[in-house]
Structures are given as C-alpha cells and as structure tokens.
PDB file of C-alpha atoms in Angstrom:
ATOM      1  CA  UNK V   1     -17.017  13.639-149.867  1.00  0.00           C
ATOM      2  CA  UNK V   2     -17.798  10.111-150.777  1.00  0.00           C
ATOM      3  CA  UNK V   3     -20.643   8.387-149.052  1.00  0.00           C
ATOM      4  CA  UNK V   4     -20.379   5.257-146.927  1.00  0.00           C
ATOM      5  CA  UNK V   5     -21.588   3.093-149.847  1.00  0.00           C
ATOM      6  CA  UNK V   6     -18.782   4.293-152.127  1.00  0.00           C
ATOM      7  CA  UNK V   7     -16.165   3.637-149.460  1.00  0.00           C
ATOM      8  CA  UNK V   8     -17.523   0.150-148.683  1.00  0.00           C
ATOM      9  CA  UNK V   9     -17.603  -0.674-152.395  1.00  0.00           C
ATOM     10  CA  UNK V  10     -13.983   0.459-152.843  1.00  0.00           C
ATOM     11  CA  UNK V  11     -12.838  -1.538-149.804  1.00  0.00           C
ATOM     12  CA  UNK V  12     -14.680  -4.684-150.926  1.00  0.00           C
ATOM     13  CA  UNK V  13     -13.334  -4.371-154.478  1.00  0.00           C
ATOM     14  CA  UNK V  14      -9.781  -3.902-153.194  1.00  0.00           C
ATOM     15  CA  UNK V  15     -10.096  -6.930-150.848  1.00  0.00           C
ATOM     16  CA  UNK V  16     -11.467  -9.158-153.619  1.00  0.00           C
ATOM     17  CA  UNK V  17      -8.710  -8.021-156.001  1.00  0.00           C
ATOM     18  CA  UNK V  18      -6.013  -8.903-153.451  1.00  0.00           C
ATOM     19  CA  UNK V  19      -7.708 -12.248-152.730  1.00  0.00           C
ATOM     20  CA  UNK V  20      -7.882 -13.070-156.459  1.00  0.00           C
ATOM     21  CA  UNK V  21      -4.207 -12.125-156.873  1.00  0.00           C
ATOM     22  CA  UNK V  22      -3.182 -14.380-153.943  1.00  0.00           C
ATOM     23  CA  UNK V  23      -5.264 -17.242-155.382  1.00  0.00           C
ATOM     24  CA  UNK V  24      -3.633 -16.847-158.806  1.00  0.00           C
ATOM     25  CA  UNK V  25      -0.144 -16.792-157.236  1.00  0.00           C
ATOM     26  CA  UNK V  26      -0.874 -19.959-155.255  1.00  0.00           C
ATOM     27  CA  UNK V  27      -2.226 -21.728-158.353  1.00  0.00           C
ATOM     28  CA  UNK V  28       0.809 -20.698-160.405  1.00  0.00           C
ATOM     29  CA  UNK V  29       3.276 -21.816-157.715  1.00  0.00           C
ATOM     30  CA  UNK V  30       1.787 -25.335-157.828  1.00  0.00           C
ATOM     31  CA  UNK V  31       3.179 -25.689-161.355  1.00  0.00           C
ATOM     32  CA  UNK V  32       6.703 -24.903-160.150  1.00  0.00           C
ATOM     33  CA  UNK V  33       6.838 -27.577-157.433  1.00  0.00           C
ATOM     34  CA  UNK V  34       7.611 -31.241-158.061  1.00  0.00           C
ATOM     35  CA  UNK V  35       4.749 -33.259-156.552  1.00  0.00           C
ATOM     36  CA  UNK V  36       5.709 -35.547-153.686  1.00  0.00           C
ATOM     37  CA  UNK V  37       2.481 -36.889-152.208  1.00  0.00           C
ATOM     38  CA  UNK V  38       4.064 -39.224-149.620  1.00  0.00           C
ATOM     39  CA  UNK V  39       5.826 -37.916-146.540  1.00  0.00           C
ATOM     40  CA  UNK V  40       7.232 -41.244-145.310  1.00  0.00           C
ATOM     41  CA  UNK V  41       6.645 -44.991-145.220  1.00  0.00           C
ATOM     42  CA  UNK V  42       7.072 -47.145-142.112  1.00  0.00           C
ATOM     43  CA  UNK V  43       8.016 -50.789-142.754  1.00  0.00           C
ATOM     44  CA  UNK V  44       7.869 -53.657-140.234  1.00  0.00           C
ATOM     45  CA  UNK V  45       8.992 -57.263-140.658  1.00  0.00           C
ATOM     46  CA  UNK V  46       7.122 -59.514-138.223  1.00  0.00           C
ATOM     47  CA  UNK V  47       7.648 -63.203-137.456  1.00  0.00           C
ATOM     48  CA  UNK V  48       4.393 -64.953-136.519  1.00  0.00           C
ATOM     49  CA  UNK V  49       4.133 -68.421-135.039  1.00  0.00           C
ATOM     50  CA  UNK V  50       1.578 -70.501-133.163  1.00  0.00           C
ATOM     51  CA  UNK V  51       2.642 -72.016-129.845  1.00  0.00           C
ATOM     52  CA  UNK V  52      -0.608 -73.610-128.766  1.00  0.00           C
ATOM     53  CA  UNK V  53      -3.943 -74.087-130.541  1.00  0.00           C
ATOM     54  CA  UNK V  54      -5.284 -70.735-129.301  1.00  0.00           C
ATOM     55  CA  UNK V  55      -2.095 -68.761-128.620  1.00  0.00           C
ATOM     56  CA  UNK V  56      -0.265 -66.795-131.308  1.00  0.00           C
ATOM     57  CA  UNK V  57       2.983 -64.907-130.882  1.00  0.00           C
ATOM     58  CA  UNK V  58       4.522 -62.172-132.984  1.00  0.00           C
ATOM     59  CA  UNK V  59       8.077 -60.860-132.939  1.00  0.00           C
ATOM     60  CA  UNK V  60       9.184 -57.680-134.675  1.00  0.00           C
ATOM     61  CA  UNK V  61      12.408 -58.638-136.443  1.00  0.00           C
ATOM     62  CA  UNK V  62      13.090 -55.273-138.089  1.00  0.00           C
ATOM     63  CA  UNK V  63      11.403 -51.937-138.569  1.00  0.00           C
ATOM     64  CA  UNK V  64      12.400 -48.751-140.268  1.00  0.00           C
ATOM     65  CA  UNK V  65      11.166 -45.507-141.766  1.00  0.00           C
ATOM     66  CA  UNK V  66      11.729 -44.723-145.433  1.00  0.00           C
ATOM     67  CA  UNK V  67      11.784 -40.916-145.736  1.00  0.00           C
ATOM     68  CA  UNK V  68      12.166 -40.620-149.528  1.00  0.00           C
ATOM     69  CA  UNK V  69      11.554 -42.565-152.717  1.00  0.00           C
ATOM     70  CA  UNK V  70      15.300 -42.847-153.336  1.00  0.00           C
ATOM     71  CA  UNK V  71      15.684 -44.869-150.106  1.00  0.00           C
ATOM     72  CA  UNK V  72      12.924 -47.368-150.969  1.00  0.00           C
ATOM     73  CA  UNK V  73      15.333 -50.050-152.241  1.00  0.00           C
ATOM     74  CA  UNK V  74      17.531 -51.361-149.476  1.00  0.00           C
ATOM     75  CA  UNK V  75      19.484 -54.443-148.491  1.00  0.00           C
ATOM     76  CA  UNK V  76      19.982 -54.859-144.763  1.00  0.00           C
ATOM     77  CA  UNK V  77      21.952 -57.232-142.620  1.00  0.00           C
ATOM     78  CA  UNK V  78      20.910 -56.587-139.071  1.00  0.00           C
ATOM     79  CA  UNK V  79      21.104 -58.156-135.663  1.00  0.00           C
ATOM     80  CA  UNK V  80      18.094 -57.979-133.405  1.00  0.00           C
ATOM     81  CA  UNK V  81      17.930 -55.654-130.450  1.00  0.00           C
ATOM     82  CA  UNK V  82      16.430 -58.406-128.311  1.00  0.00           C
ATOM     83  CA  UNK V  83      17.462 -62.043-128.483  1.00  0.00           C
ATOM     84  CA  UNK V  84      14.992 -64.573-129.830  1.00  0.00           C
ATOM     85  CA  UNK V  85      14.894 -67.217-127.092  1.00  0.00           C
ATOM     86  CA  UNK V  86      12.782 -70.373-127.102  1.00  0.00           C
ATOM     87  CA  UNK V  87      11.969 -70.910-123.451  1.00  0.00           C
ATOM     88  CA  UNK V  88      11.140 -74.548-122.838  1.00  0.00           C
ATOM     89  CA  UNK V  89      11.812 -75.764-126.410  1.00  0.00           C
ATOM     90  CA  UNK V  90       8.183 -75.158-127.408  1.00  0.00           C
ATOM     91  CA  UNK V  91       9.021 -73.837-130.870  1.00  0.00           C
ATOM     92  CA  UNK V  92      11.186 -76.662-132.231  1.00  0.00           C
ATOM     93  CA  UNK V  93       9.898 -77.798-135.604  1.00  0.00           C
ATOM     94  CA  UNK V  94       7.016 -75.283-135.589  1.00  0.00           C
ATOM     95  CA  UNK V  95       5.998 -73.408-138.712  1.00  0.00           C
ATOM     96  CA  UNK V  96       6.025 -69.641-138.913  1.00  0.00           C
ATOM     97  CA  UNK V  97       5.101 -66.829-141.279  1.00  0.00           C
ATOM     98  CA  UNK V  98       7.115 -63.763-142.194  1.00  0.00           C
ATOM     99  CA  UNK V  99       4.896 -60.723-142.651  1.00  0.00           C
ATOM    100  CA  UNK V 100       5.986 -57.412-144.133  1.00  0.00           C
ATOM    101  CA  UNK V 101       3.730 -54.561-142.999  1.00  0.00           C
ATOM    102  CA  UNK V 102       3.923 -51.021-144.310  1.00  0.00           C
ATOM    103  CA  UNK V 103       2.102 -47.844-143.382  1.00  0.00           C
ATOM    104  CA  UNK V 104       2.076 -45.029-145.948  1.00  0.00           C
ATOM    105  CA  UNK V 105       1.776 -41.561-144.448  1.00  0.00           C
ATOM    106  CA  UNK V 106       0.837 -38.992-147.113  1.00  0.00           C
ATOM    107  CA  UNK V 107       1.468 -35.299-146.615  1.00  0.00           C
ATOM    108  CA  UNK V 108      -2.276 -34.727-146.639  1.00  0.00           C
ATOM    109  CA  UNK V 109      -5.118 -37.181-146.452  1.00  0.00           C
ATOM    110  CA  UNK V 110      -5.727 -40.536-144.883  1.00  0.00           C
ATOM    111  CA  UNK V 111      -2.899 -42.873-143.870  1.00  0.00           C
ATOM    112  CA  UNK V 112      -3.223 -46.399-145.268  1.00  0.00           C
ATOM    113  CA  UNK V 113      -1.561 -49.726-144.518  1.00  0.00           C
ATOM    114  CA  UNK V 114      -1.001 -53.037-146.263  1.00  0.00           C
ATOM    115  CA  UNK V 115       0.965 -56.251-145.770  1.00  0.00           C
ATOM    116  CA  UNK V 116       2.447 -59.276-147.520  1.00  0.00           C
ATOM    117  CA  UNK V 117       2.436 -62.659-145.762  1.00  0.00           C
ATOM    118  CA  UNK V 118       5.138 -65.178-146.695  1.00  0.00           C
ATOM    119  CA  UNK V 119       4.347 -68.599-145.247  1.00  0.00           C
ATOM    120  CA  UNK V 120       5.936 -72.030-145.344  1.00  0.00           C
ATOM    121  CA  UNK V 121       8.920 -71.508-143.036  1.00  0.00           C
ATOM    122  CA  UNK V 122       9.812 -73.914-140.218  1.00  0.00           C
ATOM    123  CA  UNK V 123      12.034 -73.577-137.191  1.00  0.00           C
ATOM    124  CA  UNK V 124      14.721 -76.281-136.908  1.00  0.00           C
ATOM    125  CA  UNK V 125      14.063 -79.436-134.906  1.00  0.00           C
ATOM    126  CA  UNK V 126      17.413 -79.126-133.115  1.00  0.00           C
ATOM    127  CA  UNK V 127      19.190 -76.008-131.868  1.00  0.00           C
ATOM    128  CA  UNK V 128      22.894 -75.490-131.249  1.00  0.00           C
TER     129      UNK V 128
END
C-alpha cells in the first residue's frame, strides 16, 4: 500500500497538471478571438441655454446606444419626443450651446465619458 504522503503527492500533481492544462487552453483561445474591448457607447445630444443670470436649462434633444463599431457612423433625422416650448417668450434671441456627450462602457474595466461643446448658436428673435 502507498502511504498518505504518496497519495497526497499524486493528487496534488494531478490537480496542478489539470490546472496548467486549463490555463494553457485559455491562453491559446485568446489568440482565436477577435478583440472587441468596448461593449457599447451611449451618446446624448444636449441643448444648453441660460435663462437668467443664475439659472441654466438643459434639454436632451437625442440619445442613443451604439452597440457595435459598424453602427458608429449615422445620419439621423428625428423629431423630439417632447415639444420644445418657450413659455413666456424668455428664450427669444438667447444664445445656446449644443453638447455631444458620450459614455464608453468597456466589457471590463472602468467606464469613461467625454463631451464636445459647440457654441455660438442663437434662438430666433421671432417665432412663427
């Protein structure tokens, strides 16, 4: 009969061999997959304007989720879900900024966000 030490050594050697084989298979399978580090990107287009000296308003004009790199280039013509109404004619002739926000959600790791601000737009002095 084999002693307890021989049996423990055989079991430990077998377990380490299986673990090394699984590690090698996982490392090899990484070479077969095409890397795609980003799961999805969320994009928002926000209209920002200043009504009073200390009051700022933002309106989300459009938002969407880009699930794949192939869908990253798009041309949209959309109508808003909610009407943009100037109550009391406080926005006539006021300047506003268009801001494009995006949030990148990787498959693993930290999510990050960025934005582009496009300024120099003005609302008309007269409405229809």
